[in-house]
Short mmCIF file of N, CA, C and O in Angstrom, two decimals:
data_model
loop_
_atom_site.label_atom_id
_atom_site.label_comp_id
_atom_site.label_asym_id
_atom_site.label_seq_id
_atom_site.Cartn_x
_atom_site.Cartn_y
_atom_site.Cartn_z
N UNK A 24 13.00 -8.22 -9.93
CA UNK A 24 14.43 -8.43 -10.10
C UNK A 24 15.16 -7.09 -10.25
O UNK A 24 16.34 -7.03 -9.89
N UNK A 25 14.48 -5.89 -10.83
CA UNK A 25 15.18 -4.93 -11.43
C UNK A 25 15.49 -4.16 -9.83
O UNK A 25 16.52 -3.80 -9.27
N UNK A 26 13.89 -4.13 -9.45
CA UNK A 26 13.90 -3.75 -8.17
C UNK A 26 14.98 -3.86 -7.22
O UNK A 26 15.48 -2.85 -6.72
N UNK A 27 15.55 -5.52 -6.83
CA UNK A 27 16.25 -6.13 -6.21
C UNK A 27 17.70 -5.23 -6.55
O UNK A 27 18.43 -4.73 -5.69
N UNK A 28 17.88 -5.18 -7.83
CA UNK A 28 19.18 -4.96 -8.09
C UNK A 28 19.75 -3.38 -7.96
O UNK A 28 20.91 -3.02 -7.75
N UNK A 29 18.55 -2.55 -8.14
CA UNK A 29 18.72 -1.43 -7.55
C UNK A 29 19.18 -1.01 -6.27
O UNK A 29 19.82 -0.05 -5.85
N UNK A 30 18.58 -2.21 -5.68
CA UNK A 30 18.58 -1.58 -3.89
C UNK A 30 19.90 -2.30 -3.82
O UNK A 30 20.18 -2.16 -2.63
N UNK A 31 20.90 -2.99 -4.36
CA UNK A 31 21.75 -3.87 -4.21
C UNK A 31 23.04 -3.15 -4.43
O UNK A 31 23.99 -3.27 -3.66
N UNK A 32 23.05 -2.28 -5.65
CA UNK A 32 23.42 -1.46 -6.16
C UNK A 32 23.78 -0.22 -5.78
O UNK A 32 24.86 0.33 -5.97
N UNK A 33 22.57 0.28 -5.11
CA UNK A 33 22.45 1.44 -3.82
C UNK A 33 22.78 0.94 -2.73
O UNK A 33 23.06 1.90 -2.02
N UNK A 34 22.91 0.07 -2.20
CA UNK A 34 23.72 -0.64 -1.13
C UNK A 34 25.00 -0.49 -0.90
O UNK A 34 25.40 -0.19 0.23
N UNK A 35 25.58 -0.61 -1.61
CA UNK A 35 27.09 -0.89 -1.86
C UNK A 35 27.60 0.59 -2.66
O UNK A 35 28.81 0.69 -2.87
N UNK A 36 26.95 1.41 -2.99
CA UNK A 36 27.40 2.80 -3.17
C UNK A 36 27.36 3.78 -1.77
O UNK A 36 28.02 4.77 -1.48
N UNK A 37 26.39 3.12 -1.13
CA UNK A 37 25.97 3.65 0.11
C UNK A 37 27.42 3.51 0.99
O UNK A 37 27.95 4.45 1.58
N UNK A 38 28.00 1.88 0.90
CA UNK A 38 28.73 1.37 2.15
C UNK A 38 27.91 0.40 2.64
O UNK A 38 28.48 0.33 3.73
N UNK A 39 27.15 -0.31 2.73
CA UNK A 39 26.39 -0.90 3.21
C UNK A 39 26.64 -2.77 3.08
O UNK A 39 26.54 -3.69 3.89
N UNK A 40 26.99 -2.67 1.67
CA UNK A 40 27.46 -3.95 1.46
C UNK A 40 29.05 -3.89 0.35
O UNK A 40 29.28 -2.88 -0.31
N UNK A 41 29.78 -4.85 0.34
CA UNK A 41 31.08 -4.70 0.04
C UNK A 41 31.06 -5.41 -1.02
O UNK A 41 32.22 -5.69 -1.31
N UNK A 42 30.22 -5.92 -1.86
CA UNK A 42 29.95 -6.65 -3.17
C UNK A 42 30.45 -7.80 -3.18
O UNK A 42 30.52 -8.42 -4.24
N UNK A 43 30.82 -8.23 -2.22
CA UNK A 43 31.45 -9.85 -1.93
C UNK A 43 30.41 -10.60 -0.66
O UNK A 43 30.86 -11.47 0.07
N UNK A 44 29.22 -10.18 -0.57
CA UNK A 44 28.31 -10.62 0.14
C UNK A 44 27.80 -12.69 -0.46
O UNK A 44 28.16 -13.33 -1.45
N UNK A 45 27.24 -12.92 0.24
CA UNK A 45 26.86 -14.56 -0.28
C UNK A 45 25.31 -13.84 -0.75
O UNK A 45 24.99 -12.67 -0.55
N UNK A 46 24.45 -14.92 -1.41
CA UNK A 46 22.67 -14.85 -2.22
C UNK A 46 22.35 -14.15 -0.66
O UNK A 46 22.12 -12.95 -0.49
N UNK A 47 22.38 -15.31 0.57
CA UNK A 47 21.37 -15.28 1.72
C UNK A 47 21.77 -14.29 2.05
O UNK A 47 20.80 -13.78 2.61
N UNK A 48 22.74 -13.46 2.12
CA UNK A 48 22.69 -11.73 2.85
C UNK A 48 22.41 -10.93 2.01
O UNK A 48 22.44 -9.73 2.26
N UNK A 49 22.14 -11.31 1.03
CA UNK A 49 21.72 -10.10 -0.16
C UNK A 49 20.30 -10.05 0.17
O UNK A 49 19.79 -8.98 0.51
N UNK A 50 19.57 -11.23 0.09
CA UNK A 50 18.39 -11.44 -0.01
C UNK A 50 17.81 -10.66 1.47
O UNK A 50 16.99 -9.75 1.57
N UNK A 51 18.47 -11.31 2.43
CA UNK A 51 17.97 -10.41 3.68
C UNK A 51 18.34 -8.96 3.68
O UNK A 51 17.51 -8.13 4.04
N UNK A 52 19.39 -8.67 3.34
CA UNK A 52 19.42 -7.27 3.46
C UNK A 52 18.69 -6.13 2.89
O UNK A 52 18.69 -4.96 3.27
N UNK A 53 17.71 -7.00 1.31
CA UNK A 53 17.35 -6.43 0.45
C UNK A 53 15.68 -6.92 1.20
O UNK A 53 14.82 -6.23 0.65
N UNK A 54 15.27 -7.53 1.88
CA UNK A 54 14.16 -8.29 2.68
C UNK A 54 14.13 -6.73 3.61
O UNK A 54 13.24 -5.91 3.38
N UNK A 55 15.12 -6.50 4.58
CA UNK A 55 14.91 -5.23 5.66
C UNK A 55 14.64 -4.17 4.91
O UNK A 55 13.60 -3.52 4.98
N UNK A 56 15.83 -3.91 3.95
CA UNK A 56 15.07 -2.47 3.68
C UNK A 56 13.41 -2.42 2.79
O UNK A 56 12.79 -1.35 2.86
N UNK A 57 12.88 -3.39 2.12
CA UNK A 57 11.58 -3.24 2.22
C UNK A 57 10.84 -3.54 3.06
O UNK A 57 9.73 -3.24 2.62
N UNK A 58 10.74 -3.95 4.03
CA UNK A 58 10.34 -4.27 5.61
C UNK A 58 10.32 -2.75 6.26
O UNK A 58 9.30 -2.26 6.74
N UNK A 59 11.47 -2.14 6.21
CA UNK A 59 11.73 -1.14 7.51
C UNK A 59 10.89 0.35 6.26
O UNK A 59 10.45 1.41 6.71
N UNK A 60 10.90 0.01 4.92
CA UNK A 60 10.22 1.05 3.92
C UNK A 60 8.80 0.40 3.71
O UNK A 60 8.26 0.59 2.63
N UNK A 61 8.52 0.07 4.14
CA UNK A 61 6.47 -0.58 3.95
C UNK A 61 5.87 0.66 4.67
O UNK A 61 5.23 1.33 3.86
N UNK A 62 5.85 1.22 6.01
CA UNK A 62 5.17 2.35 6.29
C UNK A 62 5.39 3.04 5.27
O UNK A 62 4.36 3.28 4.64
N UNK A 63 6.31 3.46 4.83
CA UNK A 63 6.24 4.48 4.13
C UNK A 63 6.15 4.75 2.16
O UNK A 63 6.53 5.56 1.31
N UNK A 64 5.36 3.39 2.27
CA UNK A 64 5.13 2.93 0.77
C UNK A 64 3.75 3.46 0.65
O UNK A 64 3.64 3.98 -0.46
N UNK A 65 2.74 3.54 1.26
CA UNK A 65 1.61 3.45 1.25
C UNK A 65 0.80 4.64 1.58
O UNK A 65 1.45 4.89 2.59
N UNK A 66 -0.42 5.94 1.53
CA UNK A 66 -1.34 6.55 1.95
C UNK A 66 -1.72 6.09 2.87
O UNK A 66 -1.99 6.82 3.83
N UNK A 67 -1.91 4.61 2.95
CA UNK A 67 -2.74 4.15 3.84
C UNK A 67 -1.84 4.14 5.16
O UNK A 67 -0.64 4.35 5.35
N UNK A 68 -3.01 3.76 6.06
CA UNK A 68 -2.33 3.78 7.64
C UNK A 68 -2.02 2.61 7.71
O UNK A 68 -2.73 1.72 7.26
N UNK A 69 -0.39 2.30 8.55
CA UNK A 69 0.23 1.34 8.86
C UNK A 69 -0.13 0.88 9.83
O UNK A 69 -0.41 1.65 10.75
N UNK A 70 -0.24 -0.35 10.00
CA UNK A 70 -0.33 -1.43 11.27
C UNK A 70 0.57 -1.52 11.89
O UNK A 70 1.45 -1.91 11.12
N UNK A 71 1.11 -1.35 13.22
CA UNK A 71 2.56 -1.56 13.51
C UNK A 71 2.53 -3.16 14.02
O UNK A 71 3.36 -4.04 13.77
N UNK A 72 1.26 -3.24 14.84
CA UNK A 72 0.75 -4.51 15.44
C UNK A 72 0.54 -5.85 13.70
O UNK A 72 1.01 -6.96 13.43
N UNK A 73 -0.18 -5.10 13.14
CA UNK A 73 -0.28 -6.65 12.27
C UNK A 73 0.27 -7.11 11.50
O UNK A 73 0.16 -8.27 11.11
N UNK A 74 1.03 -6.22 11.09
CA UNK A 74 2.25 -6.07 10.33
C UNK A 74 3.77 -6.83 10.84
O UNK A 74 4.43 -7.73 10.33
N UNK A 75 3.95 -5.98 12.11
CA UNK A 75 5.10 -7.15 12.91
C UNK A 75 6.18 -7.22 12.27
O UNK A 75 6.77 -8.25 11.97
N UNK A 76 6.72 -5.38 11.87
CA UNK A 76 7.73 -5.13 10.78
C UNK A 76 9.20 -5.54 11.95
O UNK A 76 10.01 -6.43 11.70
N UNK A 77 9.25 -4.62 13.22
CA UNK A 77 10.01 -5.13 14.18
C UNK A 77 10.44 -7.03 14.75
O UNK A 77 11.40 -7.43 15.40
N UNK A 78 9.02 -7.98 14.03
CA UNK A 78 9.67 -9.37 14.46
C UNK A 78 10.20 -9.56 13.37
O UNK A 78 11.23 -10.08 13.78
N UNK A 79 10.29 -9.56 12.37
CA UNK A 79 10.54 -9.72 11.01
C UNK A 79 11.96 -8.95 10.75
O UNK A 79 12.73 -9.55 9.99
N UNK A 80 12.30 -8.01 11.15
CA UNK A 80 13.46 -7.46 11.07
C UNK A 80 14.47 -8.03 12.10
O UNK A 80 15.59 -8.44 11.81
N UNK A 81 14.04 -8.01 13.13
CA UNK A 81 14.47 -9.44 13.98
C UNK A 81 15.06 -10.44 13.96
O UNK A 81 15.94 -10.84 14.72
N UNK A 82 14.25 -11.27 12.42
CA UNK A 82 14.48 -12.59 12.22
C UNK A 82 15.68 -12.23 11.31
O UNK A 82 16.63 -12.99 11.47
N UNK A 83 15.86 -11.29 10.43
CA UNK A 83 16.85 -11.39 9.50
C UNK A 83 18.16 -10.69 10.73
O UNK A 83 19.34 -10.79 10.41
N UNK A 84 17.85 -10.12 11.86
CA UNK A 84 19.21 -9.91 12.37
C UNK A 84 20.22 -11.24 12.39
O UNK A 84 21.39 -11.19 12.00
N UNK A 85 19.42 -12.66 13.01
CA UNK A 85 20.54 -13.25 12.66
C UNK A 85 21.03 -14.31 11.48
O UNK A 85 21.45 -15.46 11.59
N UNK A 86 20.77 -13.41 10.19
CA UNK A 86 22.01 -13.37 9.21
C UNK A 86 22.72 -12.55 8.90
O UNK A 86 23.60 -12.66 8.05
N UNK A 87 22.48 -11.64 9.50
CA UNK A 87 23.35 -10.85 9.20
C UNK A 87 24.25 -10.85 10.47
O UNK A 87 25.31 -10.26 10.30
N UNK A 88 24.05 -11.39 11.73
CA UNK A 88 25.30 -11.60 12.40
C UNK A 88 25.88 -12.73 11.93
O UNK A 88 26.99 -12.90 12.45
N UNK A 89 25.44 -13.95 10.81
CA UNK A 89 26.06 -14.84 10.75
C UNK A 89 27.05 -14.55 9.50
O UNK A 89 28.21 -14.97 9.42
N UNK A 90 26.30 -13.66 8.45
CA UNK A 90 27.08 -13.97 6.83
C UNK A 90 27.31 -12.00 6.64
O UNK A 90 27.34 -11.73 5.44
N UNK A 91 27.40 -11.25 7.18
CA UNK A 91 27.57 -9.97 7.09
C UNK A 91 29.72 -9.99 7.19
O UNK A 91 30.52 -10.68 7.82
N UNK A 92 29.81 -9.20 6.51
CA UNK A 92 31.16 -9.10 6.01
C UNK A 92 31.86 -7.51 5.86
O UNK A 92 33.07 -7.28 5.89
N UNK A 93 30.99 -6.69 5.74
CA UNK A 93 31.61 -5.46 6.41
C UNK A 93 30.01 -4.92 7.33
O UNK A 93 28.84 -5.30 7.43
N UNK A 94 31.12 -3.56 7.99
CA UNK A 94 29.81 -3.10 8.75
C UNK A 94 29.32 -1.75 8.41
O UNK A 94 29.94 -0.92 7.75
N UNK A 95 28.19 -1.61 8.90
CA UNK A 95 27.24 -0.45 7.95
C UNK A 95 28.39 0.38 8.12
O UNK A 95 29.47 0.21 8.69
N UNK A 96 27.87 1.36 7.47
CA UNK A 96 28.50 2.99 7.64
C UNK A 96 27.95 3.73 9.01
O UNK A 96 26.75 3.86 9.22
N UNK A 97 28.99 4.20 9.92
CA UNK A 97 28.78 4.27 10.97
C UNK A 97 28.17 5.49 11.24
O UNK A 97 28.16 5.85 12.42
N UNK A 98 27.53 6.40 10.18
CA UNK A 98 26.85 7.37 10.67
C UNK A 98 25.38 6.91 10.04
O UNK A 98 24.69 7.86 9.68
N UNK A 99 24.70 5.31 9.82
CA UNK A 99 23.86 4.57 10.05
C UNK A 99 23.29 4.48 11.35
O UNK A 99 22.15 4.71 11.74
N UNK A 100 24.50 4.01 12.06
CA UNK A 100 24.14 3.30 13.80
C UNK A 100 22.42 4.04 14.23
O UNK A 100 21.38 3.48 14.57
N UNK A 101 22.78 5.60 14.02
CA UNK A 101 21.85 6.20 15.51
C UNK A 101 20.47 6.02 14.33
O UNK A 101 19.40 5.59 14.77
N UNK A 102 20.60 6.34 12.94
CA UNK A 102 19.22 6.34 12.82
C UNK A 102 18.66 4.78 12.96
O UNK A 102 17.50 4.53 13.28
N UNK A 103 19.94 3.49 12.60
CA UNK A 103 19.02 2.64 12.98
C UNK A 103 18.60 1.97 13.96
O UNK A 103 18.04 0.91 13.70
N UNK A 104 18.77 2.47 15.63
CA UNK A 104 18.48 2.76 16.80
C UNK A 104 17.43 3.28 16.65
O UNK A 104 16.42 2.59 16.75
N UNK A 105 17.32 5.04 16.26
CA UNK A 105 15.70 5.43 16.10
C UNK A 105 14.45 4.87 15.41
O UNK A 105 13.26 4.90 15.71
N UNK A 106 15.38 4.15 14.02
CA UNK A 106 13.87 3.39 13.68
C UNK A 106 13.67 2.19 14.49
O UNK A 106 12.65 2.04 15.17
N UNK A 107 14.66 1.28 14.45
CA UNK A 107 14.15 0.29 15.86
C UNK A 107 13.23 0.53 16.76
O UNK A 107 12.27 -0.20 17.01
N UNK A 108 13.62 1.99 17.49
CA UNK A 108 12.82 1.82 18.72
C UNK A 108 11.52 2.70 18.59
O UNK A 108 10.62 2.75 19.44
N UNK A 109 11.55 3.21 17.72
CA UNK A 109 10.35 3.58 16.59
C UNK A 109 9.09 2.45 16.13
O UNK A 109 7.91 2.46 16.47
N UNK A 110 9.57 1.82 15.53
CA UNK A 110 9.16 0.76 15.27
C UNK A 110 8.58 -0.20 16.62
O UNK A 110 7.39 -0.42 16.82
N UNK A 111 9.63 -0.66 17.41
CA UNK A 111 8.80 -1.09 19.05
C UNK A 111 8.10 -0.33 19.55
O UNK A 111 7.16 -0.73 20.24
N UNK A 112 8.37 1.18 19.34
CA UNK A 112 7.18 1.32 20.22
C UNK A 112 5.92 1.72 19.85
O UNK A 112 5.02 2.07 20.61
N UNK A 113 5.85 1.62 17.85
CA UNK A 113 4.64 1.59 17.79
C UNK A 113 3.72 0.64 18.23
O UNK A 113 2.58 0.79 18.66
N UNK A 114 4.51 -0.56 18.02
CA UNK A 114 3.43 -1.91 17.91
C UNK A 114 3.24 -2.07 19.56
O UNK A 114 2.21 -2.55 20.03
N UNK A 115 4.37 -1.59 20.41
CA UNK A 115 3.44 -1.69 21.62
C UNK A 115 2.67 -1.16 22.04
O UNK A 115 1.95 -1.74 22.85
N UNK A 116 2.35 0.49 21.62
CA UNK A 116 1.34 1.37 21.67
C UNK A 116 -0.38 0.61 20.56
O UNK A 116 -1.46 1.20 20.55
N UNK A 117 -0.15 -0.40 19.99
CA UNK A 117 -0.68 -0.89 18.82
C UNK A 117 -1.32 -0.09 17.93
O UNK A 117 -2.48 -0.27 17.53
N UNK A 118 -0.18 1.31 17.44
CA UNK A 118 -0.78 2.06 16.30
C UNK A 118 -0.87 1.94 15.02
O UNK A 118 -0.21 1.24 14.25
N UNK A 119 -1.70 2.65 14.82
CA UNK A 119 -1.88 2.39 13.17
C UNK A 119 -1.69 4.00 12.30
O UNK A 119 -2.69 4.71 12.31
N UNK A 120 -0.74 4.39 11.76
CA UNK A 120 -0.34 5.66 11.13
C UNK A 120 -0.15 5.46 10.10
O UNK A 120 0.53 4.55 9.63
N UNK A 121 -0.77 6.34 9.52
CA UNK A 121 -0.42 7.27 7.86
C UNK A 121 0.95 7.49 7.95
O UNK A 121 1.15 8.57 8.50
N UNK A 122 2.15 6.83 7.58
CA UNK A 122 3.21 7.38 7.84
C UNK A 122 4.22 7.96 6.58
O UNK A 122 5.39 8.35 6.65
N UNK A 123 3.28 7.88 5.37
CA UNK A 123 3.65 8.17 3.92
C UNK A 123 3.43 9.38 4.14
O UNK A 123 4.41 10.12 4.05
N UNK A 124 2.41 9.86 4.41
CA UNK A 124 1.58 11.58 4.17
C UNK A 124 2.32 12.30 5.26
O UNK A 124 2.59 13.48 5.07
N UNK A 125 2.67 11.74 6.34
CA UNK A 125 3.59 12.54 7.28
C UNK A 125 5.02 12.45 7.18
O UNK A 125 5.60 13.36 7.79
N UNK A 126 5.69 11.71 6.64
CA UNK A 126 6.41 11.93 5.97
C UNK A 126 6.80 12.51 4.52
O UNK A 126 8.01 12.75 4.42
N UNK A 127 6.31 12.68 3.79
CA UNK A 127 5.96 13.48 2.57
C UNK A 127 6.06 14.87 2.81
O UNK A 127 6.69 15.65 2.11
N UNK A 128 5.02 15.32 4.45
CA UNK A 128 4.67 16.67 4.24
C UNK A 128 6.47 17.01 4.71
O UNK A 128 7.06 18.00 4.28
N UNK A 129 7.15 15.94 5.68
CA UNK A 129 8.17 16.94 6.78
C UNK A 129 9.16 16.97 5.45
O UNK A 129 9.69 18.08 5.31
N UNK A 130 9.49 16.05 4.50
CA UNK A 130 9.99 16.20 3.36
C UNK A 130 9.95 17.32 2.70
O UNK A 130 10.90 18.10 2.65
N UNK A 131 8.65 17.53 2.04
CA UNK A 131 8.42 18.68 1.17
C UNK A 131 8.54 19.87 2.17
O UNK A 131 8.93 20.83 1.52
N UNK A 132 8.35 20.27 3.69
CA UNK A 132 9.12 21.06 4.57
C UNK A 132 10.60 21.30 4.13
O UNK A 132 10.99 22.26 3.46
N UNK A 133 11.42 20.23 4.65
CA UNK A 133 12.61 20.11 4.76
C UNK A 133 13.08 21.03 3.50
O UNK A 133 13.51 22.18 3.63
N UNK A 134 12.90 20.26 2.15
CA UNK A 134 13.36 20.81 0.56
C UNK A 134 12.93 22.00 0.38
O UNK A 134 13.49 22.71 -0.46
N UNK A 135 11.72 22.51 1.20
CA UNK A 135 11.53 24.11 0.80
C UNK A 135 12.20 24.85 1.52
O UNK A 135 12.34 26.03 1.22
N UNK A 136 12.82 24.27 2.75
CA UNK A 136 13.31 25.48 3.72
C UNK A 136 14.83 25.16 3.33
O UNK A 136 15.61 25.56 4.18
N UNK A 137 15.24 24.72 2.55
CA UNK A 137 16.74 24.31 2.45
C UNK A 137 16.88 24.77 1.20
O UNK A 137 17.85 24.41 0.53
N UNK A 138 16.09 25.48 0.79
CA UNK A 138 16.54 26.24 -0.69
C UNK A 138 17.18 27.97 -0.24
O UNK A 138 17.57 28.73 -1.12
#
């Protein structure tokens, strides 16, 4: 729950949601972003194939074309294009990546060279 309310919270500071959302778009919206953050929860290597984070993100697109009430923040759009098609084309390649540890390292990159 605490969880939930964080990301709900960070949502709507973000722009993302306008705090006048209904339960069912909260719930999905708060459903994707742990969906589209599962690679990168884990050491372990991700399934893109068994996992099936792309049909699943899918399924919640349409509520959010049905009960969505403002729209993301528009300098959202391109990254969520790149993870989309990120995401398709792992599972059609049917890889399986460490995508915590490679992300971690370009991170801890990024923060050292930006000091």
């Amino acid at each position: 729950k605490q969880w939930y309310q964080r990301r709900v919270r960070a949502s709507k500071e973000m722009g993302f949601l306008s705090g006048y959302e209904s339960d069912v778009m909260l719930e999905a919206h708060v459903e994707a972003i742990k969906v589209v953050g599962e690679p990168f929860a884990t050491d372990e290597p991700y399934d893109f194939v068994e996992q099936a984070a792309y049909k699943r993100v899918a399924k919640l697109l349409e509520v959010f074309a049905k009960h969505r009430i403002t729209a993301p923040p528009e300098e959202s759009y391109a990254l969520n294009r790149k993870l989309s098609g990120a995401f398709l084309l792992c599972n059609k390649l049917n890889a399986v990546i460490p995508c915590k540890p490679l992300f971690d390292r370009v991170y801890e990159h990024k923060m050292a060279t930006a000091k």
